[in-house]
Structures are given as C-alpha cells and as structure tokens.
CSV table of C-alpha atoms in Angstrom, one decimal:
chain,number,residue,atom,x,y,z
G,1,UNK,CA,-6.1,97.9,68.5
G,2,UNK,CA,-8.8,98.1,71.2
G,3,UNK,CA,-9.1,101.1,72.8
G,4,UNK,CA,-6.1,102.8,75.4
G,5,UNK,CA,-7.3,100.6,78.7
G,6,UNK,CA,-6.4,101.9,82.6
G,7,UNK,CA,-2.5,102.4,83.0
G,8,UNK,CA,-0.4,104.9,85.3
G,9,UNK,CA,2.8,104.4,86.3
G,10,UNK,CA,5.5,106.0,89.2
G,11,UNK,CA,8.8,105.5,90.3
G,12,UNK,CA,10.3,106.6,93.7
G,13,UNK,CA,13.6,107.7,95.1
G,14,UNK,CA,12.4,105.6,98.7
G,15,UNK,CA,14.1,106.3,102.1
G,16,UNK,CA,17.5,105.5,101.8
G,17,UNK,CA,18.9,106.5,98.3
G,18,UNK,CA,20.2,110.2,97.3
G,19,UNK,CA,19.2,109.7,93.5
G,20,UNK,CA,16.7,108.1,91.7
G,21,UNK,CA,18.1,105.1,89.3
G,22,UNK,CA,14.7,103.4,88.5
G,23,UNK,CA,12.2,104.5,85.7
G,24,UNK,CA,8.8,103.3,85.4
G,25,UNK,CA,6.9,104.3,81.8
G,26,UNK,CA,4.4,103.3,79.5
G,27,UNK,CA,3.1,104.9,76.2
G,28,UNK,CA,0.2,104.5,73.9
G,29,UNK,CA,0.2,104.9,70.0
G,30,UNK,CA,-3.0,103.9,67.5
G,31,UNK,CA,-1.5,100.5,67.3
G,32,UNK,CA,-0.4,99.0,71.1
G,33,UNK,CA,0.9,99.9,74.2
G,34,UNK,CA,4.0,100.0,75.8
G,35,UNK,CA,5.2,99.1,79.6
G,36,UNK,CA,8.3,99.3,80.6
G,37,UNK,CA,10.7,99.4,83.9
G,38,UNK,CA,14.6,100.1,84.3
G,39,UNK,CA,16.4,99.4,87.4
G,40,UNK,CA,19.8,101.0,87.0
G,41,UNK,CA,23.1,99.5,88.3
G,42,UNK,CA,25.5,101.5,90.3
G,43,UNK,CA,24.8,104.2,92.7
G,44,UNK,CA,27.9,106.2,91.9
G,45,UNK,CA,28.4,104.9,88.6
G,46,UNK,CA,25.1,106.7,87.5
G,47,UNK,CA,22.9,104.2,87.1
G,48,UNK,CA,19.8,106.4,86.4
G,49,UNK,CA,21.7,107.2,83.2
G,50,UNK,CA,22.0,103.4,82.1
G,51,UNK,CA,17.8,103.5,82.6
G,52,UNK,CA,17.0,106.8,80.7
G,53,UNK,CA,19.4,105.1,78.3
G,54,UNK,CA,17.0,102.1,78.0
G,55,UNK,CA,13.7,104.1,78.6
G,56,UNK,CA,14.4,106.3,75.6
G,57,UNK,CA,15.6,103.3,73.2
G,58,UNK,CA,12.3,101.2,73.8
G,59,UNK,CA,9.9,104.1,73.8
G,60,UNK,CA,11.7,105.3,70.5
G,61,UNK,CA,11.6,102.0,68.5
G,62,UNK,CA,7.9,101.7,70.0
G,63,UNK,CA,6.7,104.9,68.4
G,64,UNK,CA,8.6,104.4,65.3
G,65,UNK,CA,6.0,101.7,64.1
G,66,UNK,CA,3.2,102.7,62.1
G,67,UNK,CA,1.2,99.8,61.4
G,68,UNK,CA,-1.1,97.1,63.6
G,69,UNK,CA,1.7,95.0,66.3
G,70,UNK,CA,1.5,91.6,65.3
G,71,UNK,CA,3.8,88.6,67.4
G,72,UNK,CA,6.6,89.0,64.9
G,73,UNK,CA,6.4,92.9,64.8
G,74,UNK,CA,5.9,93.1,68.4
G,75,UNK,CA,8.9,91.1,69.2
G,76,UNK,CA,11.2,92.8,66.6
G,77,UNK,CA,10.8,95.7,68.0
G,78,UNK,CA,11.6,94.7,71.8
G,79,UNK,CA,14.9,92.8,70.5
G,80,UNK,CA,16.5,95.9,68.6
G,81,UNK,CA,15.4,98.3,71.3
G,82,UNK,CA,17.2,95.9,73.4
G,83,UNK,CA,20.0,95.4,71.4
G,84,UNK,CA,20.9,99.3,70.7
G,85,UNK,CA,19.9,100.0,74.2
G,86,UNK,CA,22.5,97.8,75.3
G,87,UNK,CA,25.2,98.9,73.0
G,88,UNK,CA,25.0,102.0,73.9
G,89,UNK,CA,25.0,101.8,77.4
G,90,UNK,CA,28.0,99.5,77.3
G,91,UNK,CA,29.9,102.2,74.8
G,92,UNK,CA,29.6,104.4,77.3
G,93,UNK,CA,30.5,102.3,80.2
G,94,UNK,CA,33.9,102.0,78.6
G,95,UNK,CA,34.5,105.9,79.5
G,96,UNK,CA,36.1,106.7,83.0
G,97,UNK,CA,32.5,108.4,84.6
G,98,UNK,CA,30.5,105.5,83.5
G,99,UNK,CA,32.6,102.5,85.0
G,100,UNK,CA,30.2,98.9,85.2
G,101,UNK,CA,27.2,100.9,84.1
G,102,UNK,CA,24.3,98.8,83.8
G,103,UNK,CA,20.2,98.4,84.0
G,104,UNK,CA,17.6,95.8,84.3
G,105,UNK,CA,14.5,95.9,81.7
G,106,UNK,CA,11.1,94.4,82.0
G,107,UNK,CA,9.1,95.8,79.3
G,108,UNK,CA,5.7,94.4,76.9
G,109,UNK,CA,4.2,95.5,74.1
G,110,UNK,CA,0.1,95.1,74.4
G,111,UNK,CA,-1.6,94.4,71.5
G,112,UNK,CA,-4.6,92.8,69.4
G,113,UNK,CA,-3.6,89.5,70.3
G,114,UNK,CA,-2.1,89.6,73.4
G,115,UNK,CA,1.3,91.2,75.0
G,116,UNK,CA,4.9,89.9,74.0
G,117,UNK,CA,7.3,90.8,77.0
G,118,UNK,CA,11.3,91.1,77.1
G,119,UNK,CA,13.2,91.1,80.6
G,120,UNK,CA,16.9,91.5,81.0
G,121,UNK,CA,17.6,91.3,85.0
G,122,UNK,CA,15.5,90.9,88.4
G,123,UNK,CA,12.8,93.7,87.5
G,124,UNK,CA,9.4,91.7,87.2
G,125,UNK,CA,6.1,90.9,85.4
G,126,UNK,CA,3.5,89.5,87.0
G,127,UNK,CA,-0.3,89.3,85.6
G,128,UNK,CA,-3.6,89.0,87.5
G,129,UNK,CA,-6.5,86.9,86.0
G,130,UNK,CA,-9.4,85.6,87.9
G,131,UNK,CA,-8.2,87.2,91.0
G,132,UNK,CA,-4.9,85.5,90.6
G,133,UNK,CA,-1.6,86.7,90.7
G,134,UNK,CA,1.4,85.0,88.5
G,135,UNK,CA,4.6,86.1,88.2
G,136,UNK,CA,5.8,85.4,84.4
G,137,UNK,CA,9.3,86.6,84.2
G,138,UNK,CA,11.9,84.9,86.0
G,139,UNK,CA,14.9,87.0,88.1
G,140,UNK,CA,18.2,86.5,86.4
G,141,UNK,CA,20.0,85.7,89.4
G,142,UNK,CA,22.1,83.6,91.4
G,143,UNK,CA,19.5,82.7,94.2
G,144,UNK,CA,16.9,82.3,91.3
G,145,UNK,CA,19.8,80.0,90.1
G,146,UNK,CA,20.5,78.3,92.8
G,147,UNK,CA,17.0,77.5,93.4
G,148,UNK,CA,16.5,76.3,90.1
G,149,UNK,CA,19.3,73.5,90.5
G,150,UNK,CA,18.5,72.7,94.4
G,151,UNK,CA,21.1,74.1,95.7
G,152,UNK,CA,19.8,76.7,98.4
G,153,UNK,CA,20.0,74.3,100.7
G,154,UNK,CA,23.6,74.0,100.4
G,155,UNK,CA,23.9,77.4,102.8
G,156,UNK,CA,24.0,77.4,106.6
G,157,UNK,CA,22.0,80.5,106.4
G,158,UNK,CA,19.7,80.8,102.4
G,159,UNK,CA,17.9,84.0,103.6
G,160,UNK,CA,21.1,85.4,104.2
G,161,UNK,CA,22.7,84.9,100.6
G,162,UNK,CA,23.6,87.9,99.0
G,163,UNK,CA,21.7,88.4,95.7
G,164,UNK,CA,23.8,88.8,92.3
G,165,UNK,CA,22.4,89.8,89.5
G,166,UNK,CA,23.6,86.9,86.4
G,167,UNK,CA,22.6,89.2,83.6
G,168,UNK,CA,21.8,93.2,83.0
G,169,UNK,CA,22.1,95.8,80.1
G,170,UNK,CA,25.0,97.1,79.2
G,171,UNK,CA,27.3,94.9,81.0
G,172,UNK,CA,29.1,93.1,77.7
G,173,UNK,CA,28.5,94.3,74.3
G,174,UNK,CA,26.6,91.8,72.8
G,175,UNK,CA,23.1,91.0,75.2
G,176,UNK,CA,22.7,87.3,75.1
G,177,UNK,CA,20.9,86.0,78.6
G,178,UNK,CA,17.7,87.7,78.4
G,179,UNK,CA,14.1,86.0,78.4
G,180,UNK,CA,11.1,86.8,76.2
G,181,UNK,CA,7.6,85.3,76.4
G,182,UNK,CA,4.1,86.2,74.6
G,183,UNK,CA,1.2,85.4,76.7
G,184,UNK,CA,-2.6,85.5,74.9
G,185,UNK,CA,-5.4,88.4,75.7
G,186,UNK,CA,-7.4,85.8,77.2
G,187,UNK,CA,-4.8,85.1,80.5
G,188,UNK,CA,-4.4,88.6,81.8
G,189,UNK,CA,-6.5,91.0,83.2
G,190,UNK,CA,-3.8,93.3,84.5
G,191,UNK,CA,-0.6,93.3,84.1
G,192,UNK,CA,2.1,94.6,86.8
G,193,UNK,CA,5.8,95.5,86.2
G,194,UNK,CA,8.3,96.3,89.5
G,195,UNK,CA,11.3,97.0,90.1
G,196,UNK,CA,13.2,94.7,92.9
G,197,UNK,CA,12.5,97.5,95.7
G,198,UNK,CA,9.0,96.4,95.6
G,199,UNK,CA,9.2,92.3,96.0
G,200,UNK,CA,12.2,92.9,98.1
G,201,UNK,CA,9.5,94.1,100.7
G,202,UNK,CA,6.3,93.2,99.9
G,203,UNK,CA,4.6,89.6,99.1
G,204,UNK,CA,3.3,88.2,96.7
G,205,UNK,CA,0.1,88.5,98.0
G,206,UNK,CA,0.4,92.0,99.6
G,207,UNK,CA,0.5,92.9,96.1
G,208,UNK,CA,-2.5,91.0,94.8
G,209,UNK,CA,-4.7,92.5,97.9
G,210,UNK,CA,-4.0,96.0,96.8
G,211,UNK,CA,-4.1,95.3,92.9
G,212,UNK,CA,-7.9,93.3,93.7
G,213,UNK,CA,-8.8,96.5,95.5
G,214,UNK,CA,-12.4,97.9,94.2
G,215,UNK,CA,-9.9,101.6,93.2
G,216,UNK,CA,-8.8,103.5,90.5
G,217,UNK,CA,-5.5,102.1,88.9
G,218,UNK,CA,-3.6,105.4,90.3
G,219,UNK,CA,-4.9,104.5,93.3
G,220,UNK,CA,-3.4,101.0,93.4
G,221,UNK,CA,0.1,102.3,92.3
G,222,UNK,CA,0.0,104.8,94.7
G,223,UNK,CA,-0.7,101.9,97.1
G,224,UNK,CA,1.8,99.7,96.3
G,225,UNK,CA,4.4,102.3,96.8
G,226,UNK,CA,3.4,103.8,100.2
G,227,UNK,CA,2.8,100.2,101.2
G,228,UNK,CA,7.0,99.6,100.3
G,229,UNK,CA,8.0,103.2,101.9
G,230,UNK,CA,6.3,102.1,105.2
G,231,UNK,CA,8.3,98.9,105.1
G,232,UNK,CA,11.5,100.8,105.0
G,233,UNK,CA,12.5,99.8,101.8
G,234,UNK,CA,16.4,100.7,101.1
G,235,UNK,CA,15.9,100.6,97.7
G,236,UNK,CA,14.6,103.0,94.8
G,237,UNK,CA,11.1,101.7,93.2
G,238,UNK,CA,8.9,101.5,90.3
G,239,UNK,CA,5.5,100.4,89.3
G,240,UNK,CA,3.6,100.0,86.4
G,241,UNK,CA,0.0,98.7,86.4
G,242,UNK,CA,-2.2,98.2,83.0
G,243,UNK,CA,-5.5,97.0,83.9
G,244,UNK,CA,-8.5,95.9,81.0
C-alpha cells in the first residue's frame, strides 16, 4: 500500500437533536484504509447504538486482515462486516428497549488498486476528480425509487414527499438490498462519505466549492459542517473526507 494519504473525519449532534445517532470513522493499517459512516434509525429507539454496532463490526473485520487488500479480499471483508453487523443489530432489536432498531452504512476499503465501497441506506459516497464531483452510491429510497421509474411526477406536490428509507441494517435478519461497487485509483482524487443531514441541506455543489478549497482536509470537514449548522439542519451529521 502507498502511504496513509490526508483523511479526518467528524460527526455532529446539529441543532435540533438531544443525542447523537450518526458516526463518522476511518482507520489505517499497513495494508489499506478504511471509511466509514452510520446513520442510526430511531431517536428513541437508540439508534446511536445500531451505529456503534456497525462502526465496531467494520473496523473489527478491517483490522483483522494481515495481508495486501486485493478486490476479492477487499470486498470479503465489507460483506461479512455487513452481514454480522446486521445480525446483530437485528438480534437485538427483537428485545423490548431496542424496538425497529436500525442504521445506514456507507463504508470503502482504499487500496493498491483502487477502493471497493458497500452502502446499505441513504448515507452517501461521492468522489472528486478533476475538479468534479460524482456521487457513486445511490439512496435506497422511495423518492430515489420513484425517480428511477418516472413516477415523481405523479405528486401534486414531489418536494413535499416524505422520504422512506427502502432498505437499512438491522431491519430483517438476513441483509439482502444493499449495493457494492469498486471504482479504479485512477478516478478519484478524494473521496467524501455523509450522512443525509449534510445533502438534506447543502448542494451538490456547495460541497464541491468547499472540498476544491486551496485548505487542509480538517479544514474542509470542518467546513462542511458549519456550512450545514448555519442552514439549520434538523438532522445529526457526519463527514468523512480522504484526499490523495
């Protein structure tokens, strides 16, 4: 692996929300790197549990390997960190404090070749190359859905649509709807996880302005966030921003 390259991450609890359910990490280990974000489900129903849950699973089965990532070792290792992750939180969803517990995950494993990237949910991944931001994952929900069969237009009101999520952690036993991509070294320069709190406010290309910014990576996060808070975001919110 090439040497660690800039990362920091953050989370916040924002303006409106007593506790924080959203986790924003990343690791490093002599053979990749790690990025991950959890979203939890549920206020009330403790949904920062659900995304420690998932936070400790992936970071676990990350530092477990001891050899050079490859695609197939790479994406191993994101499918049974999501697998246990998810049976676990659902076990414990079946007890009375932990009714409908449930998280998103985005999360990508950076290495030699390139990064492979799972996403359960509406958290996103987005990657910047030649001053261009793309978003890679896709939300798993119904307006995505909807939009995806032409059928926004269908509503008196769209913007007023109340957004669902169609698939998250935890929820059934067995995880079935979640997406997984590898995308090559050479089409990234940075690479940019969030939680919904942060789209739900800002553009796509407030968020390219302050991630083309001539600042340190910290900087940018630290940015992105303040940026949200001033728009009165109602959510919680979490970055993570790896940069070459």
């Amino acid at each position: 692996m090439q040497e660690s390259k800039k990362v920091y991450c953050r989370s916040d609890i924002g303006t409106h929300r007593k506790n924080n359910e959203d986790i924003a990490y990343f690791s490093v280990s002599p053979y990749g790197e790690m990025l991950f974000i959890a979203d939890g489900m549920g206020g009330h129903r403790k949904g920062e549990v659900a995304s420690k849950i998932a936070c400790d699973t992936f970071s676990y089965f990350f530092l477990s390997n001891r050899k050079q990532f490859t695609l197939k070792s790479a994406r191993k290792t994101l499918l049974k960190a999501l697998n246990k992750a998810n049976k676990e939180i659902n076990n414990l969803s079946k007890t009375s404090p932990y009714k409908e517990l449930g998280t998103t995950v985005v999360s990508c494993i950076i290495f030699s070749l390139g990064a492979y990237i799972i996403s359960v949910g509406d958290s996103r991944l987005y990657t910047v190359k030649d001053d261009k931001l793309t978003q890679i994952t896709v939300d798993q929900t119904n307006i995505e859905f909807y939009k995806e069969i032409g059928k926004m237009d269908v509503f008196e009101n769209p913007s007023s649509v109340r957004k669902l999520l169609i698939s998250a952690l935890g929820i059934n036993p067995d995880i079935e709807d979640y997406e997984e991509m590898f995308i090559k070294k050479d089409n990234f320069d940075k690479i940019f996880l969030c939680s919904d709190g942060i789209n739900s406010v800002l553009k796509d290309d407030e968020i390219k302005e302050i991630l083309l910014k001539d600042m340190d990576t910290e900087k940018k996060v630290e940015e992105v966030i303040s940026s949200s808070l001033k728009k009165n975001v109602m959510d919680n919110v979490a970055v993570v921003l790896w940069e070459k």
